[in-house]
Tab-separated table of C-alpha atoms in Angstrom:
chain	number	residue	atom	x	y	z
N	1137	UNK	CA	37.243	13.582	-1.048
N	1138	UNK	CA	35.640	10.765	1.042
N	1139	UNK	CA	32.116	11.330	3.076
N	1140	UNK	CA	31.352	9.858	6.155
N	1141	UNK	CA	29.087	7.784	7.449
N	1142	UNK	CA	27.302	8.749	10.432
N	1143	UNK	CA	25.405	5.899	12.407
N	1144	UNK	CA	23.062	6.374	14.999
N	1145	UNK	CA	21.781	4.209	17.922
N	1146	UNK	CA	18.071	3.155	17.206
N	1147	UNK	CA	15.491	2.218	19.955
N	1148	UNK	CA	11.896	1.530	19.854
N	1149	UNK	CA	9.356	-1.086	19.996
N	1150	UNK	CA	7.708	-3.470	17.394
N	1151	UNK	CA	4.505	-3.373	19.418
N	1152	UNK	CA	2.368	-2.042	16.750
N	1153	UNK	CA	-0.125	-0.626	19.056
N	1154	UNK	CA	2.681	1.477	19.737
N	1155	UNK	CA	4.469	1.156	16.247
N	1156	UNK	CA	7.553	3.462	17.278
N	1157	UNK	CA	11.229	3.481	16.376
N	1158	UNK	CA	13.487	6.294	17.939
N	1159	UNK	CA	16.920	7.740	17.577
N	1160	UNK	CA	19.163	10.092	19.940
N	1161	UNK	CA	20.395	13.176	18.693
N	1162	UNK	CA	22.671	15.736	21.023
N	1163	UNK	CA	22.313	19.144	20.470
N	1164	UNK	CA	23.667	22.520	22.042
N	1165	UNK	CA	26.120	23.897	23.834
N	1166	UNK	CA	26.414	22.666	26.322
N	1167	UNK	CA	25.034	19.768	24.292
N	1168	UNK	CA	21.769	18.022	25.324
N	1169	UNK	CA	20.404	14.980	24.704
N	1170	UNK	CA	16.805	14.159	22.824
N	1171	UNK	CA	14.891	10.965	21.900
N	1172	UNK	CA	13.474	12.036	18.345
N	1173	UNK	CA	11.200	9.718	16.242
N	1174	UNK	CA	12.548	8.246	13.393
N	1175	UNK	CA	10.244	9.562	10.039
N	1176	UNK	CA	11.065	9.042	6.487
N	1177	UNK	CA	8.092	10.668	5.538
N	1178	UNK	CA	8.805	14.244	6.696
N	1179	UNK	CA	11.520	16.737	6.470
N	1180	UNK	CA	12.563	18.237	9.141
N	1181	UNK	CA	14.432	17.803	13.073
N	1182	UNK	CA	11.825	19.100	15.701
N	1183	UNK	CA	12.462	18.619	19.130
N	1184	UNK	CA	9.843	20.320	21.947
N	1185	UNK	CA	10.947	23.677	22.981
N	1186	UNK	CA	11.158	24.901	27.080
N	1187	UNK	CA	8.125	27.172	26.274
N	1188	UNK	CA	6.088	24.534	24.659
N	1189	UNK	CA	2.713	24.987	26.523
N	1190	UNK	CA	1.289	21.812	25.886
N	1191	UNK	CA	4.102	19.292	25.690
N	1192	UNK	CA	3.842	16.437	27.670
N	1193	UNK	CA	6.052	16.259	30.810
N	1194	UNK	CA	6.498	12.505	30.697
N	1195	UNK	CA	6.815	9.234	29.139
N	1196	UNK	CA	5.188	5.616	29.445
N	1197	UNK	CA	8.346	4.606	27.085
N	1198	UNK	CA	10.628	4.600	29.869
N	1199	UNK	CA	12.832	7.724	28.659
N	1200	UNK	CA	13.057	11.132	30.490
N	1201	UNK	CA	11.721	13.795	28.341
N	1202	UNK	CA	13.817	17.300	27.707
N	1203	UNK	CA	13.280	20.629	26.562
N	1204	UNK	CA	15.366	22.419	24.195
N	1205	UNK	CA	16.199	26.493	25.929
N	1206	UNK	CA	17.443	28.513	23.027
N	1207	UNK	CA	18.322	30.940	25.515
N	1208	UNK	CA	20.562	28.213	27.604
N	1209	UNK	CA	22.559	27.020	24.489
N	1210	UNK	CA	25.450	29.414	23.560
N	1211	UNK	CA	25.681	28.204	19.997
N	1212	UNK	CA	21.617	28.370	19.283
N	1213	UNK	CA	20.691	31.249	16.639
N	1214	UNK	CA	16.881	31.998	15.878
N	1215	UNK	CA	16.445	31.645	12.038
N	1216	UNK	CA	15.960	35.187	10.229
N	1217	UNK	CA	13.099	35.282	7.433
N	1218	UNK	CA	16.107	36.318	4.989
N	1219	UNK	CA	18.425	33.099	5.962
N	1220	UNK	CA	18.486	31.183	1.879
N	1221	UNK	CA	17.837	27.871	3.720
N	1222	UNK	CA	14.386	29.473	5.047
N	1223	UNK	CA	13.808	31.257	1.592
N	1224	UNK	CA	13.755	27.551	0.243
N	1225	UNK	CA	11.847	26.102	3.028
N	1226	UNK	CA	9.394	28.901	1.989
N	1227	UNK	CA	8.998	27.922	-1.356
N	1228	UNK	CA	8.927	24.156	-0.710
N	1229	UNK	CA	5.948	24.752	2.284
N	1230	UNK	CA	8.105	23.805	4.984
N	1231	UNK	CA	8.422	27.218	6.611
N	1232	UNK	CA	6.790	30.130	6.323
N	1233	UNK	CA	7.842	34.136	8.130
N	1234	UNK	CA	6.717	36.803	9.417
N	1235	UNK	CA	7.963	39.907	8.338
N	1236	UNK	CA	6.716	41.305	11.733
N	1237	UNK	CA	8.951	39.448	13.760
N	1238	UNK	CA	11.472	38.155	11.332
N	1239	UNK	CA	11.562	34.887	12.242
N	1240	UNK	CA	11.159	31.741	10.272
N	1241	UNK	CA	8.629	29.188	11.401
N	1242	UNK	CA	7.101	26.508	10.375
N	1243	UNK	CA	3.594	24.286	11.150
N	1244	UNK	CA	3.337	20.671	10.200
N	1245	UNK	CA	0.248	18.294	10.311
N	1246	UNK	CA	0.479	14.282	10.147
N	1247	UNK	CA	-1.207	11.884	8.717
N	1248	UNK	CA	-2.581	10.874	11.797
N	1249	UNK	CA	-4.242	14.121	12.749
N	1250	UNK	CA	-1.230	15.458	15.275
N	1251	UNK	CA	0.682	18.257	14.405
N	1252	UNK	CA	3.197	20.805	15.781
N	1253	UNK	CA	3.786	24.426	15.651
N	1254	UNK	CA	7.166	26.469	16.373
N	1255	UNK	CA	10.076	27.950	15.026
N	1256	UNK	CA	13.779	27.098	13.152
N	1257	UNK	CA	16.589	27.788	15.108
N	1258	UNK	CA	20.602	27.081	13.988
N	1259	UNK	CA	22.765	25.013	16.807
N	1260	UNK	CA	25.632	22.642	17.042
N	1261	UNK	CA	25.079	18.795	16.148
N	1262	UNK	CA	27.308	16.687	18.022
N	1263	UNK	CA	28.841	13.201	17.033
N	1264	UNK	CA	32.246	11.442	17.375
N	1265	UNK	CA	34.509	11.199	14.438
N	1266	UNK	CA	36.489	8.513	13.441
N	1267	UNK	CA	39.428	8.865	11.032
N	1268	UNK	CA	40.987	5.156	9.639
N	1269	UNK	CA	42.025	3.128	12.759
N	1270	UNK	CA	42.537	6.188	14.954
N	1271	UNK	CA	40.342	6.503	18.266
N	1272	UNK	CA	37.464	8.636	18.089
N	1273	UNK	CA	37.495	12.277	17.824
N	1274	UNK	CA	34.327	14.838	19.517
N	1275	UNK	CA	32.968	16.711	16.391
N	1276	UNK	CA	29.984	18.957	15.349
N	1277	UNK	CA	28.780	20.548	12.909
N	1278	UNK	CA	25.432	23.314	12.640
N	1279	UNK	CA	22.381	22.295	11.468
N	1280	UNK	CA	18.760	23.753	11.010
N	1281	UNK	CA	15.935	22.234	12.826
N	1282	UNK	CA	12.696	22.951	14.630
N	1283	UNK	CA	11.670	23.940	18.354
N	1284	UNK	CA	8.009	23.392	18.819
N	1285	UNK	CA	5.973	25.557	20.861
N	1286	UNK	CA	2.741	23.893	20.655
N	1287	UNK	CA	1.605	19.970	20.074
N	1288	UNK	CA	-1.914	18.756	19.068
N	1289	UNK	CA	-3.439	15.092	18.615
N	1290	UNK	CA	-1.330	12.009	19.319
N	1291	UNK	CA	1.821	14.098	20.006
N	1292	UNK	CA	0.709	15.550	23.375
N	1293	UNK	CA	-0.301	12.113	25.247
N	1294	UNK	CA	2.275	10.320	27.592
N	1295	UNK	CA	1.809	6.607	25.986
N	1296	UNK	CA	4.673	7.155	23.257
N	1297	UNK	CA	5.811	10.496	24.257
N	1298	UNK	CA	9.261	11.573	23.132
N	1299	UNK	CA	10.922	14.423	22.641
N	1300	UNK	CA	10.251	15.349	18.678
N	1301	UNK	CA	10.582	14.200	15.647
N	1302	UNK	CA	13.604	13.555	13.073
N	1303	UNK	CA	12.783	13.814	9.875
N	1304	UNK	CA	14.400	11.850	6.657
N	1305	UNK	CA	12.671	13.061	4.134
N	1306	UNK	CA	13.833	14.212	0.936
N	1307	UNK	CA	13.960	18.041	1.167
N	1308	UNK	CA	16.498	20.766	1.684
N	1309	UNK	CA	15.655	21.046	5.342
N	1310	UNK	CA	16.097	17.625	6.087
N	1311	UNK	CA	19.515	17.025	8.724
N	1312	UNK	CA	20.767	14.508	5.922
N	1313	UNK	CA	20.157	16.921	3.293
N	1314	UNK	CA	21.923	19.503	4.846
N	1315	UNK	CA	25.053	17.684	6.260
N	1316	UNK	CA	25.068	15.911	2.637
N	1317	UNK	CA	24.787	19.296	0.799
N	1318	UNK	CA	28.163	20.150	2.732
N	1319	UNK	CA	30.128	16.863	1.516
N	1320	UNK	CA	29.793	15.582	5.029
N	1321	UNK	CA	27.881	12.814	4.578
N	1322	UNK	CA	27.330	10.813	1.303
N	1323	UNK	CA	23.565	11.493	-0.438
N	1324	UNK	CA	22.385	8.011	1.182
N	1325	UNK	CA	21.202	6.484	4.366
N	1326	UNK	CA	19.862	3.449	5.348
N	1327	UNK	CA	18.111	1.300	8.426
N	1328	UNK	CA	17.304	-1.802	9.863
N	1329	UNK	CA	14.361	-2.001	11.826
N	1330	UNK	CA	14.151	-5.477	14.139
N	1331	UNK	CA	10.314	-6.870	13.951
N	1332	UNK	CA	10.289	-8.535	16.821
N	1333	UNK	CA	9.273	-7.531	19.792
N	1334	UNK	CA	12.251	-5.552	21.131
N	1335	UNK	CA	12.513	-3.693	18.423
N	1336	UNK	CA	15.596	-0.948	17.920
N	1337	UNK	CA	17.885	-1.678	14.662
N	1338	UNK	CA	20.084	0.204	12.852
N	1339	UNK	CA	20.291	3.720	11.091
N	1340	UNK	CA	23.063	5.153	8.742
N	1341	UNK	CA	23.968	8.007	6.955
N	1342	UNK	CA	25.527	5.949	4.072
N	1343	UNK	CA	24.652	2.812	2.404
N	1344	UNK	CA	24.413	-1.178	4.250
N	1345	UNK	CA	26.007	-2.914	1.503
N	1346	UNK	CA	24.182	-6.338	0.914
N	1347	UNK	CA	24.352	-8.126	-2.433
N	1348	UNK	CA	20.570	-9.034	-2.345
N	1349	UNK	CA	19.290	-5.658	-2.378
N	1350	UNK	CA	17.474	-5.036	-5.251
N	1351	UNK	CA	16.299	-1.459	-6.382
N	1352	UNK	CA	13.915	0.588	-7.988
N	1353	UNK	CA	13.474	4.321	-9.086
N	1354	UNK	CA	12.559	7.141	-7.365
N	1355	UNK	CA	9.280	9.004	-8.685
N	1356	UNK	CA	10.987	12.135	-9.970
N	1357	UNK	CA	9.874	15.666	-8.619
N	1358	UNK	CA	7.926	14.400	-5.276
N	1359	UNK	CA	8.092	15.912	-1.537
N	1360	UNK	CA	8.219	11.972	-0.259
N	1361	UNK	CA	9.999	9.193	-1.040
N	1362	UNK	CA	6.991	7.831	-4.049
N	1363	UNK	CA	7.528	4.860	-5.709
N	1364	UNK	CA	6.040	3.055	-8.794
N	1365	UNK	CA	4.597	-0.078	-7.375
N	1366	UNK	CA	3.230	-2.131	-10.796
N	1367	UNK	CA	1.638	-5.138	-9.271
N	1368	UNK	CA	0.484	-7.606	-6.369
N	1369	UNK	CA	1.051	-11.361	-6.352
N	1370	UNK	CA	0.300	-13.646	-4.081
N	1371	UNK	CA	2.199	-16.981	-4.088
N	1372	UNK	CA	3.423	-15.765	-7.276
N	1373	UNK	CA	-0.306	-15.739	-8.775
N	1374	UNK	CA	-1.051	-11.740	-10.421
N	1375	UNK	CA	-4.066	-10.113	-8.533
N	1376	UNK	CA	-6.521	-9.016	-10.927
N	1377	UNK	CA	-5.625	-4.958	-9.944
N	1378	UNK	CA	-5.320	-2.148	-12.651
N	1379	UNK	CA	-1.884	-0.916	-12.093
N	1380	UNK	CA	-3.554	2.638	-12.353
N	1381	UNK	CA	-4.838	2.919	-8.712
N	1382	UNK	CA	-0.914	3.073	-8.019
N	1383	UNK	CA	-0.003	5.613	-10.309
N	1384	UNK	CA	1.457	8.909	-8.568
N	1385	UNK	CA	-0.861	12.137	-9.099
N	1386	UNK	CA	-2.252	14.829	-6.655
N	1387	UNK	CA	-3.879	11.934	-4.434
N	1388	UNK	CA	-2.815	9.068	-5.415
N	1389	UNK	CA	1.031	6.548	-5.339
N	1390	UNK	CA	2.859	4.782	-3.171
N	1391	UNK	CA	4.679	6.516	-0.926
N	1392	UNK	CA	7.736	4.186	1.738
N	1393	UNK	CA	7.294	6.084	5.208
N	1394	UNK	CA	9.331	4.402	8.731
N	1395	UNK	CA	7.139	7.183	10.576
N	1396	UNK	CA	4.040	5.161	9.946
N	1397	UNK	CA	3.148	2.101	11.676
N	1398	UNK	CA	1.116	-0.237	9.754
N	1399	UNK	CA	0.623	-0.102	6.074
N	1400	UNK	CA	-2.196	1.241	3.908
N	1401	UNK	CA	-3.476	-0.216	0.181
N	1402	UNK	CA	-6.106	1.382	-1.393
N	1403	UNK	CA	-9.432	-0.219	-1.425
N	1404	UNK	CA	-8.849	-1.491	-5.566
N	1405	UNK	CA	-6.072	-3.413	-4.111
N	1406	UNK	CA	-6.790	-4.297	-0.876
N	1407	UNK	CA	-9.501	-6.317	-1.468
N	1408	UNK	CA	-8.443	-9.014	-3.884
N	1409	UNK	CA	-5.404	-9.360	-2.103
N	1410	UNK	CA	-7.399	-10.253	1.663
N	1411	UNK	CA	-9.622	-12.494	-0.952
N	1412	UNK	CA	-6.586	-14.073	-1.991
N	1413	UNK	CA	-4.693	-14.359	1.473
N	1414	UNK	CA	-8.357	-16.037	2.633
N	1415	UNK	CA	-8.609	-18.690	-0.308
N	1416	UNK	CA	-5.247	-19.834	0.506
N	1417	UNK	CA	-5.753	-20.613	4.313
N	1418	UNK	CA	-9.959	-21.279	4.369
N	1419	UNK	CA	-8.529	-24.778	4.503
N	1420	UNK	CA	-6.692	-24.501	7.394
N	1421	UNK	CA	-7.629	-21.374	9.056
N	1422	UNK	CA	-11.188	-20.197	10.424
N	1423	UNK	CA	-11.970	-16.804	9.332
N	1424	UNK	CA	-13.447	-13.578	11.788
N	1425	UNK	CA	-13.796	-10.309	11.781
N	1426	UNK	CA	-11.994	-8.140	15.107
N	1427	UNK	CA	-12.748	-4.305	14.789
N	1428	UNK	CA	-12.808	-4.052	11.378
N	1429	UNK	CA	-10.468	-6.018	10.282
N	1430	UNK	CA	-10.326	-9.686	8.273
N	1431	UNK	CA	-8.679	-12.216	11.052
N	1432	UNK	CA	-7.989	-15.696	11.315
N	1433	UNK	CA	-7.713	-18.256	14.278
N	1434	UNK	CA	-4.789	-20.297	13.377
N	1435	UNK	CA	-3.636	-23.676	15.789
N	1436	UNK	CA	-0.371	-23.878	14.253
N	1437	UNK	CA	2.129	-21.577	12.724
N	1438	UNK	CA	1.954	-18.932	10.421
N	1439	UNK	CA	4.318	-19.812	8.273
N	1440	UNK	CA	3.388	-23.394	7.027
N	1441	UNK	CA	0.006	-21.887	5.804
N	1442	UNK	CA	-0.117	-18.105	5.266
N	1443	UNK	CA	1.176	-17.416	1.721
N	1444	UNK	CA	3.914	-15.194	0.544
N	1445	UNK	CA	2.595	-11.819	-0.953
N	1446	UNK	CA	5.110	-9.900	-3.571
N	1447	UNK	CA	4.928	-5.870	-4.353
N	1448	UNK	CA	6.132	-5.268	-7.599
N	1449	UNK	CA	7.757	-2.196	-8.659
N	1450	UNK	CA	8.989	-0.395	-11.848
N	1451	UNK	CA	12.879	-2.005	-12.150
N	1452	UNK	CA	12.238	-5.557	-11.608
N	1453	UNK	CA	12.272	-4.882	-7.816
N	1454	UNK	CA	10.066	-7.081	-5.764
N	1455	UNK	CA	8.955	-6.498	-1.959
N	1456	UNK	CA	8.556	-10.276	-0.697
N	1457	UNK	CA	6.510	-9.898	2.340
N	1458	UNK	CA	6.789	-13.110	5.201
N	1459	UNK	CA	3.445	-13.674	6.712
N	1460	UNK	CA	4.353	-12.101	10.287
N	1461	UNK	CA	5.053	-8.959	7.578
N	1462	UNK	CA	1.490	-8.457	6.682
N	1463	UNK	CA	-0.400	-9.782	9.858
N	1464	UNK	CA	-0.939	-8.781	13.603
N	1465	UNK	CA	-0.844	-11.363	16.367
N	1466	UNK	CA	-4.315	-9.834	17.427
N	1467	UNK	CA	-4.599	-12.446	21.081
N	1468	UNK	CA	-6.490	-15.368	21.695
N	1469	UNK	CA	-9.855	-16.970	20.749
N	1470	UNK	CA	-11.347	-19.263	22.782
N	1471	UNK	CA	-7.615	-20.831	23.498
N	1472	UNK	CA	-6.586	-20.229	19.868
N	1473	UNK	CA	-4.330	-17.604	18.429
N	1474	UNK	CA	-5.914	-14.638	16.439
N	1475	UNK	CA	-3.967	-12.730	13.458
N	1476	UNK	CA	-5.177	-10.260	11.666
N	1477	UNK	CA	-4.634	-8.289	8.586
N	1478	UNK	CA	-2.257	-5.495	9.599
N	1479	UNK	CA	-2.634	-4.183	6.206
N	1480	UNK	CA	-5.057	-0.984	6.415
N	1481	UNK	CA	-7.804	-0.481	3.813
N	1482	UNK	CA	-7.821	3.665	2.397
N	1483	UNK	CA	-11.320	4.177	0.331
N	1484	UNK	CA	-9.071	6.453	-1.980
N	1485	UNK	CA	-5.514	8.011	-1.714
N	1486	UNK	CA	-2.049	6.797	-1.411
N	1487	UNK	CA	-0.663	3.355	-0.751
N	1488	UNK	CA	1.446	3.742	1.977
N	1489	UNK	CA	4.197	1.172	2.560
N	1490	UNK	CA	4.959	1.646	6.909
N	1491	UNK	CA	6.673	-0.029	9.256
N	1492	UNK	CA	4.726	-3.237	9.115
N	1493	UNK	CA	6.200	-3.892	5.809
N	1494	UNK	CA	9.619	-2.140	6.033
N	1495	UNK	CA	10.532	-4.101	9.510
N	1496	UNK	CA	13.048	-7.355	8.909
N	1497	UNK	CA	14.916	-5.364	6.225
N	1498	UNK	CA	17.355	-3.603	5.269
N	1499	UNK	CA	16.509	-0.367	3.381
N	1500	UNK	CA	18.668	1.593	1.132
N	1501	UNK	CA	17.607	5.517	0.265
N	1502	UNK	CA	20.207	6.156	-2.707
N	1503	UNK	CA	19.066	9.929	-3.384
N	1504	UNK	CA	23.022	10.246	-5.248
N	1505	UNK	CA	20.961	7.412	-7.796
N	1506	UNK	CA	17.224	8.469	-7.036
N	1507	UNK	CA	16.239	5.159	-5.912
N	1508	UNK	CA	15.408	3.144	-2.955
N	1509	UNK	CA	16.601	-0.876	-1.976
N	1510	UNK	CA	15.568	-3.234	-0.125
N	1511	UNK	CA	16.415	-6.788	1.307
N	1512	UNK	CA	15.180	-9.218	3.760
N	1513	UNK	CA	17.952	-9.375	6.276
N	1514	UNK	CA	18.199	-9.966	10.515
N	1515	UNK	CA	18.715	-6.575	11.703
N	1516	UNK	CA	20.175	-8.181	15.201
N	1517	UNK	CA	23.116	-8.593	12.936
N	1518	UNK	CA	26.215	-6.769	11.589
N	1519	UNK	CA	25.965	-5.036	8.406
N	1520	UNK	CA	28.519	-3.865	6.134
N	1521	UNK	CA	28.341	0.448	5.231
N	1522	UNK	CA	30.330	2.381	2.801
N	1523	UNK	CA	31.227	5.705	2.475
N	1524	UNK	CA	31.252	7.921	-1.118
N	1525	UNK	CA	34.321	9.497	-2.789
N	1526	UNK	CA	32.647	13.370	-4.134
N	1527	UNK	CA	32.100	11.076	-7.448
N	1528	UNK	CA	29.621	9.132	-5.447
N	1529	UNK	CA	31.787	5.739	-6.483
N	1530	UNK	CA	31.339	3.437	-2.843
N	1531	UNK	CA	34.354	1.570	-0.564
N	1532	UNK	CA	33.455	-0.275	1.734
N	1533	UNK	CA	34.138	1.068	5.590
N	1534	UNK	CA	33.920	-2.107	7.155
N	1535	UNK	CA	30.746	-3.322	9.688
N	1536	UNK	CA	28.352	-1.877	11.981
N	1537	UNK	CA	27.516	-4.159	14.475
N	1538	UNK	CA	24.344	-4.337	16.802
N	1539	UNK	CA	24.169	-4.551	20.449
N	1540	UNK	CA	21.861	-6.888	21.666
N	1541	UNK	CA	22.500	-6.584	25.551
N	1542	UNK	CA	20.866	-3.477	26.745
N	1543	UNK	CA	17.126	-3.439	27.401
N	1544	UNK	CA	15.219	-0.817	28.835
N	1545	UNK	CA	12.170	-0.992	31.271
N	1546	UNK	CA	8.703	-2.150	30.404
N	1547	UNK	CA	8.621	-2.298	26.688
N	1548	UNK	CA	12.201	-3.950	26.967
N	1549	UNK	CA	13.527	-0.934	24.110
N	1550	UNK	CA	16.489	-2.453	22.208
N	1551	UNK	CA	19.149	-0.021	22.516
N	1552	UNK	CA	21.761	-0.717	19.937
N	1553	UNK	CA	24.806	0.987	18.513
N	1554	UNK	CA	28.523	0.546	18.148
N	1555	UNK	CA	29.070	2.668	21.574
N	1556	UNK	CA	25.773	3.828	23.063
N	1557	UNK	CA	24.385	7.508	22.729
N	1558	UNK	CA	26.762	8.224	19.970
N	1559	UNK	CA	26.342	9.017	16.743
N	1560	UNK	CA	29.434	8.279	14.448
N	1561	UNK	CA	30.644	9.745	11.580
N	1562	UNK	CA	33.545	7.187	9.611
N	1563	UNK	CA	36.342	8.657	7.198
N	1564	UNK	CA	38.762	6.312	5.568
């Protein structure tokens, strides 16, 4: 039996003071439209309910914000305590119930300090579904996800309001881990984020084939996608760093999360790589400090001076990071451009591998295989996908191409897709 893959249209912008990448999902009956974030480090769907109380009621990113009414959808089902997939959710922290009400819930805080509060509710996903060369055909399926009744922190203010959250993560409440568990779509998805400043790119349920992508293995047993980074090297040169501030434990690894904006090394690592980074440019750079951070004024470009910097991980698998991958175009200087290190310093913790990094490539989650790929690619362009037989062996489904000719207002979002505010699911 073949999977499909599902593709979905990806906007957003690469303004990191912003740092957001969104998808559209359509849901109900009669089927309404969200904008959800795009998060690979949480679980689960969550789009703001009707009877949210403080939701905000607009957007500065140019979209119109919508409420999910379970009562106006005549395919939405509240979630019962005794439903198996909030049983697991349960035992995994993602939901929790009240016997009183019977009614399975859940409450979820961020690593920025936002978080959200509401209940699971069962309703039609809907997507168009092609079979071979024949035109596409309306289709649905039901999922699980979440409508949030209450907001707190970053999620309430207008600046990069949407309308929730869609979460990638690796758990059972996940939409890919659902639709996947059914033999709908293969146990993989992938995206493309575009770093510059139109951002959008490209999301799939099912793997961008690119011979370049190079892999490494999934930390077993872990609620987010933790890897085993090894070492740091900066035009090829080892940074003296013991590879045990990396390892995974309670509060400590490297985690790969598109819901984050920047990236964060801990402090062991962090500073001998900005030491490193410096010695290479004192030369030709002059060094400040802007809010915190290690910045340079630089008269010429980035490229010719700032060096390559290389995350190793357990496989062979290197992350080779471009200058504009690792520093923030911060403004001017007395006439002369200022980048910073968009590389965040944690005291203690987890290294945390965002957007900043992840942006310009293409990026493979293979849970069939437990790993995750990556390569450098344009994500304006075309990518090849496949789709899985239920032996997880891959043919290739042809290309997904980008569209590069919509732009929305202010922020200019880069809406692209094969046919806009679709998602597609491809049999062959």
């Amino acid at each position: 039996m073949l999977r499909g893959v599902v593709d979905f249209s990806v906007e957003g912008t690469s303004d990191l003071s912003l740092g957001l990448y969104f998808t559209k999902v359509k849901i109900g009956t009669p089927p309404k439209e969200f904008n959800v974030q795009i998060d690979t480090g949480s679980d689960i769907l969550w789009v703001n309910c009707n009877t949210c109380s403080n939701c905000p009621q607009s957007s500065q990113l140019g979209i119109v914000l919508n409420f999910f009414d379970t009562v106006g959808s005549s395919t939405a089902a509240l979630v019962p305590c005794s439903d198996p997939i909030c049983t697991s959710g349960v035992q995994g922290a993602a939901a929790e119930c009240s016997p009183r009400v019977n009614q399975c819930s859940y409450t979820f805080q961020y690593g920025d300090g936002s978080g959200t509060f509401g209940y699971y509710v069962s309703d039609a996903m809907y997507f168009d579904m092609i079979m071979g060369q024949s035109p596409p055909a309306n289709s649905s399926a039901t999922v699980v996800f979440g409508c949030s009744t209450y907001q707190s922190g970053d999620l309430t203010k207008a600046d990069k309001a949407v309308d929730g959250i869609f979460g990638f993560g690796p758990g059972a409440l996940s939409v890919a881990s659902q639709l996947s568990s059914r033999g709908i779509t293969p146990k993989v998805f992938s995206h493309c984020l575009k770093g510059d400043g139109n951002g959008g790119g490209i999301l799939v349920l099912g793997e961008i084939l690119e011979p370049s992508i190079v892999y490494s293995p999934l930390v077993p047993s872990q609620p987010h996608y933790n890897l085993n980074l090894q070492t740091i090297a900066v035009n090829g040169q080892l940074l003296p760093i013991n590879p045990a501030v990396f390892a995974t434990s309670n509060n400590r690894g490297t985690i790969v999360d598109c819901g984050t904006t920047l990236a964060y090394l801990v402090q062991e690592a962090y500073d001998p790589l900005v030491t490193a980074i410096t010695t290479v440019v004192s030369q030709f750079a002059r060094q400040t400090i802007s809010k915190g951070n290690q910045c340079y004024l630089v008269s010429t470009s980035i490229d010719n001076i700032f060096p390559s910097v290389s995350f190793n991980f357990a496989g062979g698998a290197s992350m080779v990071l471009k200058p504009e991958q690792y520093l923030i175009h911060s403004g001017y200087l007395d006439g002369v451009a200022m980048w910073c290190i968009g590389i965040q310093k944690v005291q203690e913790g987890v290294t945390i591998l965002g957007d900043l990094v992840l942006k310009d490539k293409i990026v493979v989650y293979d849970l069939a295989h437990q790993r995750i790929g990556w390569a450098n690619y344009d994500c304006s362009l075309s990518v090849n996908v496949s789709v899985t037989t239920s032996k997880d062996e891959y043919i290739n489904a042809g290309q997904i191409s980008v569209s590069s000719s919509n732009f929305c207002s202010f922020y200019k979002l880069l809406h692209v897709s094969i046919v806009s505010l679709s998602l597609y699911i491809v049999l062959v």
